[in-house]
mmCIF file of C-alpha atoms in Angstrom:
data_model
loop_
_atom_site.group_PDB
_atom_site.id
_atom_site.type_symbol
_atom_site.label_atom_id
_atom_site.label_comp_id
_atom_site.label_asym_id
_atom_site.label_seq_id
_atom_site.Cartn_x
_atom_site.Cartn_y
_atom_site.Cartn_z
ATOM 1 C CA MET A 159 0.115 -0.062 -0.109
ATOM 2 C CA THR A 160 2.759 2.403 0.462
ATOM 3 C CA LEU A 161 4.171 1.621 -2.885
ATOM 4 C CA THR A 162 0.583 2.179 -4.244
ATOM 5 C CA VAL A 163 0.333 5.833 -2.600
ATOM 6 C CA LEU A 164 3.851 6.721 -3.537
ATOM 7 C CA ALA A 165 2.833 5.993 -7.163
ATOM 8 C CA TYR A 166 -0.148 7.802 -6.845
ATOM 9 C CA GLU A 167 1.733 10.532 -5.329
ATOM 10 C CA ARG A 168 4.105 10.750 -8.332
ATOM 11 C CA TYR A 169 1.115 10.494 -10.723
ATOM 12 C CA ILE A 170 -0.544 13.572 -9.379
ATOM 13 C CA ARG A 171 2.497 15.571 -9.314
ATOM 14 C CA VAL A 172 3.776 14.910 -12.913
ATOM 15 C CA VAL A 173 0.721 14.191 -14.898
ATOM 16 C CA HIS A 174 -1.784 16.716 -13.298
ATOM 17 C CA ALA A 175 0.957 18.960 -11.640
ATOM 18 C CA LYS A 176 -0.391 19.308 -8.235
ATOM 19 C CA VAL A 177 1.970 20.069 -5.315
ATOM 20 C CA ILE A 178 1.611 17.745 -2.410
ATOM 21 C CA ASP A 179 2.054 19.346 0.998
ATOM 22 C CA PHE A 180 2.283 17.796 4.410
ATOM 23 C CA THR A 181 -1.225 17.699 5.348
ATOM 24 C CA TRP A 182 -1.676 15.561 2.194
ATOM 25 C CA SER A 183 1.180 13.431 3.197
ATOM 26 C CA TRP A 184 -0.078 12.867 6.556
ATOM 27 C CA LYS A 185 -3.350 11.920 5.424
ATOM 28 C CA ALA A 186 -1.777 9.373 2.935
ATOM 29 C CA ILE A 187 0.072 7.965 6.118
ATOM 30 C CA ALA A 188 -3.186 7.434 8.218
ATOM 31 C CA TYR A 189 -4.897 5.939 4.955
ATOM 32 C CA ILE A 190 -2.034 3.510 4.797
ATOM 33 C CA TRP A 191 -2.378 2.124 8.273
ATOM 34 C CA LEU A 192 -5.928 2.199 8.697
ATOM 35 C CA TYR A 193 -6.122 0.170 5.213
ATOM 36 C CA SER A 194 -3.489 -2.297 6.360
ATOM 37 C CA LEU A 195 -4.874 -2.318 10.160
ATOM 38 C CA ALA A 196 -8.449 -3.319 8.529
ATOM 39 C CA TRP A 197 -7.161 -6.161 6.649
ATOM 40 C CA THR A 198 -4.667 -7.552 9.098
ATOM 41 C CA GLY A 199 -7.345 -7.479 11.927
ATOM 42 C CA ALA A 200 -10.112 -8.978 9.944
ATOM 43 C CA PRO A 201 -8.957 -12.823 10.712
ATOM 44 C CA LEU A 202 -8.786 -11.661 14.734
ATOM 45 C CA ILE A 203 -12.430 -10.923 14.727
ATOM 46 C CA GLY A 204 -13.907 -14.063 12.592
ATOM 47 C CA TRP A 205 -13.148 -13.344 8.823
ATOM 48 C CA ASN A 206 -10.703 -16.327 8.724
ATOM 49 C CA ARG A 207 -8.055 -17.006 11.282
ATOM 50 C CA TYR A 208 -4.233 -16.967 11.826
ATOM 51 C CA THR A 209 -2.246 -20.296 12.062
ATOM 52 C CA LEU A 210 0.551 -22.100 11.438
ATOM 53 C CA GLU A 211 1.958 -22.115 7.794
ATOM 54 C CA ARG A 212 3.156 -25.529 6.221
ATOM 55 C CA HIS A 213 6.704 -25.017 7.073
ATOM 56 C CA ARG A 214 5.499 -24.753 10.769
ATOM 57 C CA LEU A 215 7.981 -21.821 11.563
ATOM 58 C CA GLY A 216 5.567 -18.550 10.784
ATOM 59 C CA CYS A 217 2.012 -17.774 10.924
ATOM 60 C CA SER A 218 -0.441 -16.081 8.261
ATOM 61 C CA VAL A 219 -4.104 -16.697 7.451
ATOM 62 C CA ASP A 220 -5.660 -19.990 6.918
ATOM 63 C CA TRP A 221 -4.656 -20.437 3.542
ATOM 64 C CA GLY A 222 -6.147 -24.174 3.147
ATOM 65 C CA SER A 223 -9.449 -23.555 4.728
ATOM 66 C CA LYS A 224 -12.561 -24.874 2.990
ATOM 67 C CA ASP A 225 -15.267 -22.882 4.755
ATOM 68 C CA PRO A 226 -16.797 -20.214 2.536
ATOM 69 C CA ASN A 227 -16.145 -17.570 5.305
ATOM 70 C CA ASP A 228 -12.311 -18.083 5.008
ATOM 71 C CA ALA A 229 -12.388 -18.844 1.033
ATOM 72 C CA SER A 230 -14.181 -15.617 0.755
ATOM 73 C CA PHE A 231 -11.477 -13.613 2.866
ATOM 74 C CA ILE A 232 -8.649 -15.051 0.764
ATOM 75 C CA LEU A 233 -10.329 -13.874 -2.597
ATOM 76 C CA PHE A 234 -11.352 -10.281 -1.070
ATOM 77 C CA PHE A 235 -7.722 -10.140 0.426
ATOM 78 C CA PHE A 236 -5.804 -10.994 -2.989
ATOM 79 C CA LEU A 237 -8.116 -8.713 -4.761
ATOM 80 C CA SER A 238 -7.806 -5.659 -2.244
ATOM 81 C CA CYS A 239 -4.102 -5.929 -1.181
ATOM 82 C CA LEU A 240 -2.348 -7.510 -4.605
ATOM 83 C CA PHE A 241 -4.412 -7.039 -7.650
ATOM 84 C CA VAL A 242 -5.808 -3.560 -7.474
ATOM 85 C CA PRO A 243 -2.644 -1.972 -5.975
ATOM 86 C CA VAL A 244 -0.724 -3.212 -8.798
ATOM 87 C CA GLY A 245 -3.025 -1.929 -11.186
ATOM 88 C CA ILE A 246 -2.977 1.400 -9.845
ATOM 89 C CA MET A 247 0.804 1.188 -10.121
ATOM 90 C CA ALA A 248 0.857 0.132 -13.315
ATOM 91 C CA TYR A 249 -1.695 2.871 -14.370
ATOM 92 C CA CYS A 250 0.133 5.610 -12.609
ATOM 93 C CA TYR A 251 3.624 4.865 -13.911
ATOM 94 C CA GLY A 252 2.132 4.358 -17.472
ATOM 95 C CA HIS A 253 0.887 7.585 -17.440
ATOM 96 C CA ILE A 254 3.773 9.233 -15.954
ATOM 97 C CA LEU A 255 6.161 7.907 -18.599
ATOM 98 C CA TYR A 256 3.795 8.826 -21.365
ATOM 99 C CA THR A 257 3.401 12.264 -20.169
ATOM 100 C CA VAL A 258 7.256 12.584 -19.649
ATOM 101 C CA ARG A 259 7.812 11.482 -23.325
ATOM 102 C CA MET A 260 5.093 13.755 -24.893
ATOM 103 C CA LEU A 261 6.796 16.832 -22.813
ATOM 104 C CA ARG A 262 10.022 16.134 -24.320
ATOM 105 C CA SER A 263 8.553 16.124 -27.840
ATOM 106 C CA ILE A 264 7.490 19.728 -27.390
ATOM 107 C CA GLN A 265 10.122 21.925 -28.817
ATOM 108 C CA ASP A 266 8.659 25.234 -27.108
ATOM 109 C CA LEU A 267 8.921 23.756 -23.680
ATOM 110 C CA GLN A 268 12.697 22.561 -24.365
ATOM 111 C CA THR A 269 14.127 24.988 -21.703
ATOM 112 C CA VAL A 270 16.854 24.329 -19.587
ATOM 113 C CA GLN A 271 14.973 24.129 -16.467
ATOM 114 C CA ILE A 272 12.344 21.790 -17.722
ATOM 115 C CA ILE A 273 14.722 19.676 -19.368
ATOM 116 C CA LYS A 274 16.218 19.270 -15.455
ATOM 117 C CA ILE A 275 12.712 18.638 -14.291
ATOM 118 C CA LEU A 276 11.889 16.217 -16.720
ATOM 119 C CA ARG A 277 15.013 14.611 -16.533
ATOM 120 C CA TYR A 278 14.484 14.211 -12.539
ATOM 121 C CA GLU A 279 10.998 12.740 -12.792
ATOM 122 C CA LYS A 280 12.102 10.446 -15.125
ATOM 123 C CA LYS A 281 14.925 8.966 -12.863
ATOM 124 C CA VAL A 282 12.655 9.174 -9.798
ATOM 125 C CA ALA A 283 9.999 6.999 -12.049
ATOM 126 C CA LYS A 284 12.740 4.558 -12.921
ATOM 127 C CA MET A 285 13.479 4.086 -9.127
ATOM 128 C CA PHE A 286 10.065 3.439 -7.991
ATOM 129 C CA LEU A 287 9.400 1.457 -11.095
ATOM 130 C CA LEU A 288 12.488 -0.733 -9.803
ATOM 131 C CA MET A 289 11.267 -0.704 -6.502
ATOM 132 C CA ILE A 290 7.840 -2.031 -7.628
ATOM 133 C CA SER A 291 9.513 -5.018 -9.599
ATOM 134 C CA THR A 292 11.784 -6.045 -6.725
ATOM 135 C CA PHE A 293 8.541 -6.064 -4.848
ATOM 136 C CA LEU A 294 6.451 -8.119 -6.901
ATOM 137 C CA ILE A 295 9.603 -10.450 -7.747
ATOM 138 C CA CYS A 296 9.745 -11.091 -4.057
ATOM 139 C CA TRP A 297 5.966 -11.472 -3.194
ATOM 140 C CA THR A 298 4.819 -13.312 -6.576
ATOM 141 C CA PRO A 299 6.183 -16.395 -5.444
ATOM 142 C CA TYR A 300 4.754 -16.511 -2.133
ATOM 143 C CA ALA A 301 1.040 -15.499 -3.721
ATOM 144 C CA VAL A 302 1.213 -18.165 -5.993
ATOM 145 C CA VAL A 303 2.013 -20.687 -3.455
ATOM 146 C CA SER A 304 -0.814 -19.257 -1.241
ATOM 147 C CA MET A 305 -3.350 -19.483 -4.157
ATOM 148 C CA LEU A 306 -2.284 -23.223 -4.906
ATOM 149 C CA VAL A 307 -3.266 -24.088 -1.323
ATOM 150 C CA ALA A 308 -6.337 -22.027 -1.176
ATOM 151 C CA PHE A 309 -7.545 -23.496 -4.171
ATOM 152 C CA GLY A 310 -6.919 -27.084 -3.831
ATOM 153 C CA LYS A 311 -3.232 -27.923 -5.020
ATOM 154 C CA LYS A 312 -2.209 -28.409 -1.544
ATOM 155 C CA ASP A 313 -0.611 -31.720 -2.293
ATOM 156 C CA ILE A 314 1.816 -30.277 -4.327
ATOM 157 C CA VAL A 315 3.145 -27.993 -1.762
ATOM 158 C CA THR A 316 5.599 -29.565 0.586
ATOM 159 C CA PRO A 317 6.752 -27.608 3.558
ATOM 160 C CA THR A 318 10.284 -27.265 1.874
ATOM 161 C CA VAL A 319 8.609 -25.814 -1.071
ATOM 162 C CA ALA A 320 6.643 -23.423 1.043
ATOM 163 C CA ILE A 321 9.426 -22.013 3.207
ATOM 164 C CA ILE A 322 11.728 -20.829 0.559
ATOM 165 C CA PRO A 323 9.057 -18.162 -1.077
ATOM 166 C CA SER A 324 8.071 -17.277 2.664
ATOM 167 C CA PHE A 325 11.769 -16.204 3.535
ATOM 168 C CA PHE A 326 11.961 -14.558 0.210
ATOM 169 C CA ALA A 327 8.955 -12.565 0.456
ATOM 170 C CA LYS A 328 10.290 -11.165 4.019
ATOM 171 C CA SER A 329 13.419 -10.390 2.644
ATOM 172 C CA SER A 330 11.824 -7.553 0.564
ATOM 173 C CA THR A 331 11.599 -5.070 3.241
ATOM 174 C CA ALA A 332 15.773 -5.016 2.972
ATOM 175 C CA TYR A 333 15.891 -4.149 -0.732
ATOM 176 C CA ASN A 334 14.083 -0.656 -0.499
ATOM 177 C CA PRO A 335 17.092 1.190 1.559
ATOM 178 C CA VAL A 336 19.633 -0.219 -0.990
ATOM 179 C CA ILE A 337 17.690 1.149 -4.007
ATOM 180 C CA TYR A 338 17.691 4.609 -2.515
ATOM 181 C CA ILE A 339 21.320 4.622 -1.752
ATOM 182 C CA PHE A 340 21.920 3.796 -5.230
ATOM 183 C CA MET A 341 19.483 5.830 -7.166
ATOM 184 C CA SER A 342 19.153 8.722 -5.184
ATOM 185 C CA ARG A 343 21.626 11.633 -4.840
ATOM 186 C CA LYS A 344 19.556 13.209 -2.395
ATOM 187 C CA PHE A 345 18.765 10.164 0.258
ATOM 188 C CA ARG A 346 22.762 9.484 -0.280
ATOM 189 C CA ARG A 347 23.463 13.192 0.802
ATOM 190 C CA CYS A 348 21.003 13.254 3.684
ATOM 191 C CA LEU A 349 22.283 9.663 5.102
ATOM 192 C CA LEU A 350 25.779 11.139 4.945
ATOM 193 C CA ARG A 351 24.762 13.973 6.660
ATOM 194 C CA LEU A 352 22.883 12.087 9.289
ATOM 195 C CA LEU A 353 25.726 9.799 9.992
ATOM 196 C CA CYS A 354 28.347 12.899 10.343
ATOM 197 C CA ALA A 355 26.304 14.395 12.746
ATOM 198 C CA ARG A 356 26.169 11.350 14.836
ATOM 199 C CA LEU A 357 30.049 10.868 14.899
ATOM 200 C CA VAL A 358 30.372 14.323 15.743
ATOM 201 C CA SER A 359 28.006 13.930 18.671
ATOM 202 C CA ILE A 360 29.475 10.823 19.701
ATOM 203 C CA ARG A 361 33.159 12.511 19.645
ATOM 204 C CA ARG A 362 31.690 15.488 21.551
ATOM 205 C CA SER A 363 30.203 13.342 24.351
ATOM 206 C CA ILE A 364 33.444 11.701 24.630
ATOM 207 C CA LYS A 365 35.607 14.520 24.562
ATOM 208 C CA ASP A 366 33.469 16.382 27.282
ATOM 209 C CA ARG A 367 33.138 13.212 29.772
ATOM 210 C CA PRO A 368 34.864 14.310 32.909
ATOM 211 C CA ILE A 369 38.304 12.056 33.183
ATOM 212 C CA ALA A 370 38.539 10.435 36.394
ATOM 213 C CA ARG A 371 41.452 11.612 38.279
ATOM 214 C CA VAL A 372 43.281 9.858 41.191
ATOM 215 C CA GLU A 373 43.876 12.073 43.704
ATOM 216 C CA LYS A 374 47.401 12.023 45.116
ATOM 217 C CA PRO A 375 49.367 13.967 48.109
ATOM 218 C CA ILE A 376 51.852 16.915 46.649
ATOM 219 C CA ARG A 377 55.264 16.038 47.934
ATOM 220 C CA PRO A 378 57.238 18.764 49.152
ATOM 221 C CA ILE A 379 60.641 19.686 47.929
ATOM 222 C CA VAL A 380 63.204 17.887 50.444
ATOM 223 C CA VAL A 381 66.836 19.345 50.678
ATOM 224 C CA SER A 382 68.920 16.361 52.552
ATOM 225 C CA GLN A 383 71.837 17.478 53.828
ATOM 226 C CA LYS A 384 74.767 15.638 55.625
ATOM 227 C CA VAL A 385 77.856 16.780 57.846
ATOM 228 C CA GLY A 386 80.366 17.226 55.224
ATOM 229 C CA GLU A 387 78.663 16.886 51.984
ATOM 230 C CA ARG A 388 77.272 18.962 49.535
ATOM 231 C CA PRO A 389 73.771 19.586 49.759
ATOM 232 C CA LYS A 390 71.882 17.345 47.512
ATOM 233 C CA LYS A 391 68.024 18.258 46.222
ATOM 234 C CA LYS A 392 65.414 15.853 45.646
ATOM 235 C CA VAL A 393 62.335 17.514 43.832
ATOM 236 C CA THR A 394 59.305 14.854 43.249
ATOM 237 C CA PHE A 395 56.254 16.236 41.315
ATOM 238 C CA ASN A 396 52.655 14.223 40.616
ATOM 239 C CA SER A 397 50.557 14.408 37.281
ATOM 240 C CA SER A 398 48.662 17.605 38.899
ATOM 241 C CA SER A 399 51.827 19.720 39.669
ATOM 242 C CA ILE A 400 52.351 22.803 37.753
ATOM 243 C CA VAL A 401 54.835 25.191 39.070
ATOM 244 C CA PHE A 402 55.709 25.619 42.465
ATOM 245 C CA ILE A 403 56.750 28.913 44.512
ATOM 246 C CA ILE A 404 59.267 28.733 47.231
ATOM 247 C CA THR A 405 57.646 31.341 50.093
ATOM 248 C CA SER A 406 59.780 30.619 52.759
ATOM 249 C CA ASN A 407 63.044 29.324 53.724
ATOM 250 C CA ASP A 408 62.181 28.096 57.325
ATOM 251 C CA THR A 409 63.477 24.459 58.006
ATOM 252 C CA ASN A 410 61.822 21.885 60.214
ATOM 253 C CA TYR A 411 63.410 18.474 61.339
ATOM 254 C CA LEU A 412 61.440 15.636 60.333
ATOM 255 C CA ASP A 413 61.343 12.307 61.929
ATOM 256 C CA ILE A 414 62.112 9.957 58.980
ATOM 257 C CA PRO A 415 63.430 6.814 59.974
ATOM 258 C CA SER A 416 66.719 5.878 57.990
ATOM 259 C CA LYS A 417 70.170 4.022 58.482
ATOM 260 C CA ASN A 418 71.774 7.033 59.574
ATOM 261 C CA SER A 419 69.472 8.192 62.800
ATOM 262 C CA LEU A 420 71.665 11.487 62.921
ATOM 263 C CA SER A 421 70.560 12.831 59.356
ATOM 264 C CA GLU A 422 69.105 15.655 58.958
ATOM 265 C CA VAL A 423 66.506 16.547 56.527
ATOM 266 C CA ASN A 424 65.356 20.268 56.147
ATOM 267 C CA VAL A 425 62.115 20.825 54.069
ATOM 268 C CA ILE A 426 61.424 24.036 52.289
ATOM 269 C CA LYS A 427 57.631 25.440 52.535
ATOM 270 C CA VAL A 428 55.952 25.348 48.633
ATOM 271 C CA ARG A 429 52.501 26.205 47.541
ATOM 272 C CA PRO A 430 51.166 25.686 43.663
ATOM 273 C CA LEU A 431 50.946 28.391 41.694
#
């Protein structure tokens, strides 16, 4: 249904030259969800039901039920969610390609701006046609297997035959982003901008994160002096020390155990700048 609405949006923009605003977009999104919820909710209220598929690895509607109520749901489900949307998409893109070709043939409209617009619209139309073709390639085998089970050919659909179309159909959601990346320059630019902004925010958060510091006591400048020897200085700084200014020449005796109990240790008072 999303692909159908996108096809209709391109149709009214190119063929009827109507401007699409955010109000129209929100209404279209609401319609898609309501329509989808109506069909997926119908089995919950008694029109068909959900059950395990033949490969027993996933759930779906009961394709093999012979009850007239269940069979009617399957018939209308195929019509409303497969054949009619595909018909609408084919009609819209057929008219889009026809209109673009007709506008290119009119010499009076061959201005630079018109040529750029037509080129862009044709490129967008090709991209959506590729998306629709990929969708149909993925879901057509599953639809064929489901119809065989629904209309009396259940014996030829083994669990092995049923599981391959099922997984192939579920993979269809992964192809549209790849198509956008390779065929839409605008999408690539926005994606790169989003990723770069995310990387910058991560780097800023890491840079601004406070670094845990291990507080160590600041050691003083120690001057050791022995009788008959030249004074020796021993200066020790930790990682948080910057500059020290000597503010006094007063000395104190420290009771530091050593081999020579008569040794004196003079301490100079210091403070950080």
